[in-house]
Amino acid sequence: MTTTDVRPGTKNASGRLPGAWGLGLRRGGLELRQFFRQRDQVVFTFAFPVVFLFLFASIFSDDVAGAGITASQLYVPAMMAAGIMSTSFQSLGISIAIERDEKVLRRLRGTPMPPAAYFLGKIWLVLATGALETAVLLLVGTTLYDVDLPSDPGKWADFAWIFVLGLTACALLGIAISTVPKSGRSATSVVVLPFLVLQFISGVYIAIDTIPDWMLNIGALFPLKWMCQGLRGVFLPDSAKVLEQAGGWEFGRIALVLGAWCVGGLLLCLLTFRWKNRRDG
């Protein structure tokens, strides 16, 4: 048996248990295989933001006054941000709550597998699905709605750190909120409601310049608003800055807010995560 054949909890050729990183990679592969075997979940996950992009871009297709873009172009980066949050925050918040309710987490906790390996597996899952969803939305945006790909390498660097920080922050928040539902059955309702509200007040479905300031200020407390703003800054021309609440892309502030949510989300996970349901003690 080679080291690549070792299953979690078994010793490798040197007689030692595999480390958390190696087990996390194997766990991530298992998570991905389980995800892609559920065809209805795969179709819904990747089709949902594309369908909403098509609907909103078809209904609101006029030029945006003074911004040098069409409304359909405005929706593309917003839906990309929502897709990232959907594959991280929503996906983990629901799936972990269900696994806890079905006692999967308790059984895993009783194995020699380090707890970090379980979370690394989840991170690999959301990283792969988030990247695929973003690529699909970007393909749709460039082919159907005339969104131009950046020619400046600096813009692609901005895209990379916005994607990584945004995905990480939302994934950690998804892990944290998974402790809120009392059962796996209620997880969807508990997780989807705040995500849906955030999409309306963060500039996903409604243009920023038409949302009341007090709603924008609430949305600015969470990562989605800043992910939308950052991706608009990457894929839209500078003429679209006039639509932002502050009149600019504010990449520095975006990095600070998303970075703060990564730290805050990690602290929330450490303080609130449970391997068992409340009724199990």
PDB file of C-alpha atoms in Angstrom, residues 30-199:
ATOM      1  CA  LEU A  30     -14.202  12.816  -1.057  1.00  0.00           C
ATOM      2  CA  GLU A  31     -16.355  15.935  -0.624  1.00  0.00           C
ATOM      3  CA  LEU A  32     -16.043  16.748  -4.327  1.00  0.00           C
ATOM      4  CA  ARG A  33     -16.943  13.209  -5.395  1.00  0.00           C
ATOM      5  CA  GLN A  34     -20.011  13.252  -3.147  1.00  0.00           C
ATOM      6  CA  PHE A  35     -21.032  16.661  -4.497  1.00  0.00           C
ATOM      7  CA  PHE A  36     -20.786  15.743  -8.180  1.00  0.00           C
ATOM      8  CA  ARG A  37     -22.619  12.444  -7.646  1.00  0.00           C
ATOM      9  CA  GLN A  38     -25.732  14.414  -6.640  1.00  0.00           C
ATOM     10  CA  ARG A  39     -26.671  15.639 -10.095  1.00  0.00           C
ATOM     11  CA  ASP A  40     -29.701  17.641  -9.023  1.00  0.00           C
ATOM     12  CA  GLN A  41     -27.591  19.554  -6.492  1.00  0.00           C
ATOM     13  CA  VAL A  42     -24.898  20.213  -9.110  1.00  0.00           C
ATOM     14  CA  VAL A  43     -27.414  21.515 -11.650  1.00  0.00           C
ATOM     15  CA  PHE A  44     -29.174  23.722  -9.107  1.00  0.00           C
ATOM     16  CA  THR A  45     -25.915  25.108  -7.680  1.00  0.00           C
ATOM     17  CA  PHE A  46     -24.484  26.201 -11.025  1.00  0.00           C
ATOM     18  CA  ALA A  47     -27.727  27.046 -12.820  1.00  0.00           C
ATOM     19  CA  PHE A  48     -29.346  29.186 -10.112  1.00  0.00           C
ATOM     20  CA  PRO A  49     -27.166  32.329 -10.470  1.00  0.00           C
ATOM     21  CA  VAL A  50     -27.013  31.941 -14.254  1.00  0.00           C
ATOM     22  CA  VAL A  51     -30.811  31.840 -14.490  1.00  0.00           C
ATOM     23  CA  PHE A  52     -31.154  34.885 -12.240  1.00  0.00           C
ATOM     24  CA  LEU A  53     -28.515  36.723 -14.272  1.00  0.00           C
ATOM     25  CA  PHE A  54     -30.432  35.961 -17.454  1.00  0.00           C
ATOM     26  CA  LEU A  55     -33.748  37.103 -15.937  1.00  0.00           C
ATOM     27  CA  PHE A  56     -32.489  40.380 -14.482  1.00  0.00           C
ATOM     28  CA  ALA A  57     -30.284  41.175 -17.476  1.00  0.00           C
ATOM     29  CA  SER A  58     -33.230  40.577 -19.815  1.00  0.00           C
ATOM     30  CA  ILE A  59     -35.666  42.682 -17.766  1.00  0.00           C
ATOM     31  CA  PHE A  60     -33.216  45.529 -17.094  1.00  0.00           C
ATOM     32  CA  SER A  61     -31.187  45.889 -20.284  1.00  0.00           C
ATOM     33  CA  ASP A  62     -31.137  49.675 -20.786  1.00  0.00           C
ATOM     34  CA  ASP A  63     -28.051  51.863 -20.503  1.00  0.00           C
ATOM     35  CA  VAL A  64     -27.215  53.138 -17.024  1.00  0.00           C
ATOM     36  CA  ALA A  65     -27.231  56.933 -17.157  1.00  0.00           C
ATOM     37  CA  GLY A  66     -23.768  58.469 -16.738  1.00  0.00           C
ATOM     38  CA  ALA A  67     -22.028  55.143 -16.068  1.00  0.00           C
ATOM     39  CA  GLY A  68     -21.080  54.080 -19.595  1.00  0.00           C
ATOM     40  CA  ILE A  69     -22.462  50.569 -19.116  1.00  0.00           C
ATOM     41  CA  THR A  70     -25.705  48.680 -19.542  1.00  0.00           C
ATOM     42  CA  ALA A  71     -27.746  47.352 -16.638  1.00  0.00           C
ATOM     43  CA  SER A  72     -27.043  43.792 -17.788  1.00  0.00           C
ATOM     44  CA  GLN A  73     -23.291  44.415 -17.471  1.00  0.00           C
ATOM     45  CA  LEU A  74     -23.870  45.727 -13.945  1.00  0.00           C
ATOM     46  CA  TYR A  75     -25.493  42.453 -12.928  1.00  0.00           C
ATOM     47  CA  VAL A  76     -22.623  40.195 -14.019  1.00  0.00           C
ATOM     48  CA  PRO A  77     -20.081  40.974 -11.238  1.00  0.00           C
ATOM     49  CA  ALA A  78     -22.893  41.170  -8.671  1.00  0.00           C
ATOM     50  CA  MET A  79     -24.097  37.681  -9.563  1.00  0.00           C
ATOM     51  CA  MET A  80     -20.505  36.438  -9.457  1.00  0.00           C
ATOM     52  CA  ALA A  81     -20.210  37.711  -5.880  1.00  0.00           C
ATOM     53  CA  ALA A  82     -23.539  36.114  -4.960  1.00  0.00           C
ATOM     54  CA  GLY A  83     -22.387  32.855  -6.551  1.00  0.00           C
ATOM     55  CA  ILE A  84     -19.225  32.858  -4.429  1.00  0.00           C
ATOM     56  CA  MET A  85     -21.290  33.372  -1.276  1.00  0.00           C
ATOM     57  CA  SER A  86     -23.800  30.727  -2.355  1.00  0.00           C
ATOM     58  CA  THR A  87     -21.142  28.028  -2.808  1.00  0.00           C
ATOM     59  CA  SER A  88     -19.476  28.894   0.514  1.00  0.00           C
ATOM     60  CA  PHE A  89     -21.764  30.463   3.123  1.00  0.00           C
ATOM     61  CA  GLN A  90     -25.024  28.841   2.044  1.00  0.00           C
ATOM     62  CA  SER A  91     -23.559  25.491   1.048  1.00  0.00           C
ATOM     63  CA  LEU A  92     -21.544  24.982   4.244  1.00  0.00           C
ATOM     64  CA  GLY A  93     -24.181  26.416   6.554  1.00  0.00           C
ATOM     65  CA  ILE A  94     -26.731  23.879   5.347  1.00  0.00           C
ATOM     66  CA  SER A  95     -24.547  20.824   4.733  1.00  0.00           C
ATOM     67  CA  ILE A  96     -22.696  20.964   8.065  1.00  0.00           C
ATOM     68  CA  ALA A  97     -25.965  21.406   9.985  1.00  0.00           C
ATOM     69  CA  ILE A  98     -27.360  18.321   8.239  1.00  0.00           C
ATOM     70  CA  GLU A  99     -24.189  16.300   8.906  1.00  0.00           C
ATOM     71  CA  ARG A 100     -24.346  17.293  12.585  1.00  0.00           C
ATOM     72  CA  ASP A 101     -28.006  16.289  12.797  1.00  0.00           C
ATOM     73  CA  GLU A 102     -27.272  12.935  11.162  1.00  0.00           C
ATOM     74  CA  LYS A 103     -24.393  12.408  13.666  1.00  0.00           C
ATOM     75  CA  VAL A 104     -21.776  12.315  10.904  1.00  0.00           C
ATOM     76  CA  LEU A 105     -19.710  14.916  12.749  1.00  0.00           C
ATOM     77  CA  ARG A 106     -19.825  12.984  16.006  1.00  0.00           C
ATOM     78  CA  ARG A 107     -18.587   9.835  14.272  1.00  0.00           C
ATOM     79  CA  LEU A 108     -15.784  11.749  12.564  1.00  0.00           C
ATOM     80  CA  ARG A 109     -14.798  13.336  15.877  1.00  0.00           C
ATOM     81  CA  GLY A 110     -14.349   9.859  17.310  1.00  0.00           C
ATOM     82  CA  THR A 111     -11.780   8.875  14.648  1.00  0.00           C
ATOM     83  CA  PRO A 112      -8.030   9.638  14.694  1.00  0.00           C
ATOM     84  CA  MET A 113      -8.588  12.207  11.914  1.00  0.00           C
ATOM     85  CA  PRO A 114      -7.529  15.700  13.099  1.00  0.00           C
ATOM     86  CA  PRO A 115     -10.473  18.131  13.229  1.00  0.00           C
ATOM     87  CA  ALA A 116      -8.551  20.482  10.909  1.00  0.00           C
ATOM     88  CA  ALA A 117      -8.713  17.847   8.138  1.00  0.00           C
ATOM     89  CA  TYR A 118     -12.514  17.986   8.126  1.00  0.00           C
ATOM     90  CA  PHE A 119     -12.525  21.765   7.674  1.00  0.00           C
ATOM     91  CA  LEU A 120      -9.756  21.632   5.068  1.00  0.00           C
ATOM     92  CA  GLY A 121     -11.908  19.211   3.096  1.00  0.00           C
ATOM     93  CA  LYS A 122     -14.801  21.675   3.192  1.00  0.00           C
ATOM     94  CA  ILE A 123     -12.525  24.519   2.109  1.00  0.00           C
ATOM     95  CA  TRP A 124     -11.308  22.506  -0.893  1.00  0.00           C
ATOM     96  CA  LEU A 125     -14.935  21.807  -1.796  1.00  0.00           C
ATOM     97  CA  VAL A 126     -16.020  25.455  -1.742  1.00  0.00           C
ATOM     98  CA  LEU A 127     -12.813  26.561  -3.478  1.00  0.00           C
ATOM     99  CA  ALA A 128     -13.439  24.196  -6.397  1.00  0.00           C
ATOM    100  CA  THR A 129     -17.176  24.867  -6.703  1.00  0.00           C
ATOM    101  CA  GLY A 130     -16.733  28.620  -6.203  1.00  0.00           C
ATOM    102  CA  ALA A 131     -14.092  28.775  -8.939  1.00  0.00           C
ATOM    103  CA  LEU A 132     -16.269  26.758 -11.333  1.00  0.00           C
ATOM    104  CA  GLU A 133     -19.337  28.899 -10.658  1.00  0.00           C
ATOM    105  CA  THR A 134     -17.360  32.100 -11.148  1.00  0.00           C
ATOM    106  CA  ALA A 135     -15.932  30.798 -14.418  1.00  0.00           C
ATOM    107  CA  VAL A 136     -19.411  29.891 -15.695  1.00  0.00           C
ATOM    108  CA  LEU A 137     -20.828  33.328 -14.834  1.00  0.00           C
ATOM    109  CA  LEU A 138     -17.824  35.066 -16.357  1.00  0.00           C
ATOM    110  CA  LEU A 139     -18.251  33.036 -19.552  1.00  0.00           C
ATOM    111  CA  VAL A 140     -21.938  33.986 -19.738  1.00  0.00           C
ATOM    112  CA  GLY A 141     -21.149  37.631 -19.023  1.00  0.00           C
ATOM    113  CA  THR A 142     -18.478  37.935 -21.686  1.00  0.00           C
ATOM    114  CA  THR A 143     -20.387  36.067 -24.399  1.00  0.00           C
ATOM    115  CA  LEU A 144     -23.913  37.396 -23.851  1.00  0.00           C
ATOM    116  CA  TYR A 145     -23.591  40.745 -22.083  1.00  0.00           C
ATOM    117  CA  ASP A 146     -20.414  42.302 -23.533  1.00  0.00           C
ATOM    118  CA  VAL A 147     -18.454  42.330 -20.293  1.00  0.00           C
ATOM    119  CA  ASP A 148     -14.787  42.895 -21.187  1.00  0.00           C
ATOM    120  CA  LEU A 149     -12.054  40.849 -19.559  1.00  0.00           C
ATOM    121  CA  PRO A 150      -9.390  43.060 -17.934  1.00  0.00           C
ATOM    122  CA  SER A 151      -6.197  43.605 -19.936  1.00  0.00           C
ATOM    123  CA  ASP A 152      -4.316  44.939 -16.908  1.00  0.00           C
ATOM    124  CA  PRO A 153      -2.582  42.201 -14.837  1.00  0.00           C
ATOM    125  CA  GLY A 154      -3.230  44.344 -11.764  1.00  0.00           C
ATOM    126  CA  LYS A 155      -6.971  43.878 -12.248  1.00  0.00           C
ATOM    127  CA  TRP A 156      -6.548  40.098 -12.297  1.00  0.00           C
ATOM    128  CA  ALA A 157      -4.482  40.349  -9.106  1.00  0.00           C
ATOM    129  CA  ASP A 158      -7.354  42.306  -7.539  1.00  0.00           C
ATOM    130  CA  PHE A 159      -9.769  39.627  -8.711  1.00  0.00           C
ATOM    131  CA  ALA A 160      -7.629  36.895  -7.133  1.00  0.00           C
ATOM    132  CA  TRP A 161      -7.444  38.409  -3.648  1.00  0.00           C
ATOM    133  CA  ILE A 162     -11.112  39.459  -3.684  1.00  0.00           C
ATOM    134  CA  PHE A 163     -12.069  35.894  -4.624  1.00  0.00           C
ATOM    135  CA  VAL A 164      -9.832  34.274  -1.988  1.00  0.00           C
ATOM    136  CA  LEU A 165     -10.681  36.656   0.862  1.00  0.00           C
ATOM    137  CA  GLY A 166     -14.393  36.727  -0.008  1.00  0.00           C
ATOM    138  CA  LEU A 167     -14.633  32.948  -0.310  1.00  0.00           C
ATOM    139  CA  THR A 168     -12.725  32.427   2.935  1.00  0.00           C
ATOM    140  CA  ALA A 169     -14.812  34.937   4.877  1.00  0.00           C
ATOM    141  CA  CYS A 170     -18.097  33.497   3.604  1.00  0.00           C
ATOM    142  CA  ALA A 171     -16.978  29.907   4.201  1.00  0.00           C
ATOM    143  CA  LEU A 172     -16.062  30.690   7.811  1.00  0.00           C
ATOM    144  CA  LEU A 173     -19.400  32.434   8.317  1.00  0.00           C
ATOM    145  CA  GLY A 174     -21.135  29.395   6.833  1.00  0.00           C
ATOM    146  CA  ILE A 175     -19.370  27.120   9.309  1.00  0.00           C
ATOM    147  CA  ALA A 176     -20.320  29.465  12.150  1.00  0.00           C
ATOM    148  CA  ILE A 177     -24.001  29.784  11.189  1.00  0.00           C
ATOM    149  CA  SER A 178     -24.304  25.984  10.887  1.00  0.00           C
ATOM    150  CA  THR A 179     -24.599  25.884  14.689  1.00  0.00           C
ATOM    151  CA  VAL A 180     -27.752  28.050  14.685  1.00  0.00           C
ATOM    152  CA  PRO A 181     -30.340  25.593  13.225  1.00  0.00           C
ATOM    153  CA  LYS A 182     -31.803  23.270  15.827  1.00  0.00           C
ATOM    154  CA  SER A 183     -32.006  20.470  13.264  1.00  0.00           C
ATOM    155  CA  GLY A 184     -30.944  19.625   9.750  1.00  0.00           C
ATOM    156  CA  ARG A 185     -34.503  20.138   8.540  1.00  0.00           C
ATOM    157  CA  SER A 186     -34.536  23.795   9.580  1.00  0.00           C
ATOM    158  CA  ALA A 187     -31.057  24.552   8.220  1.00  0.00           C
ATOM    159  CA  THR A 188     -32.216  25.720   4.791  1.00  0.00           C
ATOM    160  CA  SER A 189     -34.662  28.262   6.220  1.00  0.00           C
ATOM    161  CA  VAL A 190     -32.194  29.584   8.789  1.00  0.00           C
ATOM    162  CA  VAL A 191     -29.330  30.006   6.297  1.00  0.00           C
ATOM    163  CA  VAL A 192     -31.156  31.129   3.144  1.00  0.00           C
ATOM    164  CA  LEU A 193     -33.131  33.989   4.743  1.00  0.00           C
ATOM    165  CA  PRO A 194     -30.132  36.161   5.773  1.00  0.00           C
ATOM    166  CA  PHE A 195     -28.397  35.381   2.475  1.00  0.00           C
ATOM    167  CA  LEU A 196     -31.476  36.474   0.514  1.00  0.00           C
ATOM    168  CA  VAL A 197     -31.791  39.719   2.507  1.00  0.00           C
ATOM    169  CA  LEU A 198     -28.112  40.504   2.004  1.00  0.00           C
ATOM    170  CA  GLN A 199     -28.459  40.085  -1.751  1.00  0.00           C
TER     171      GLN A 199
END
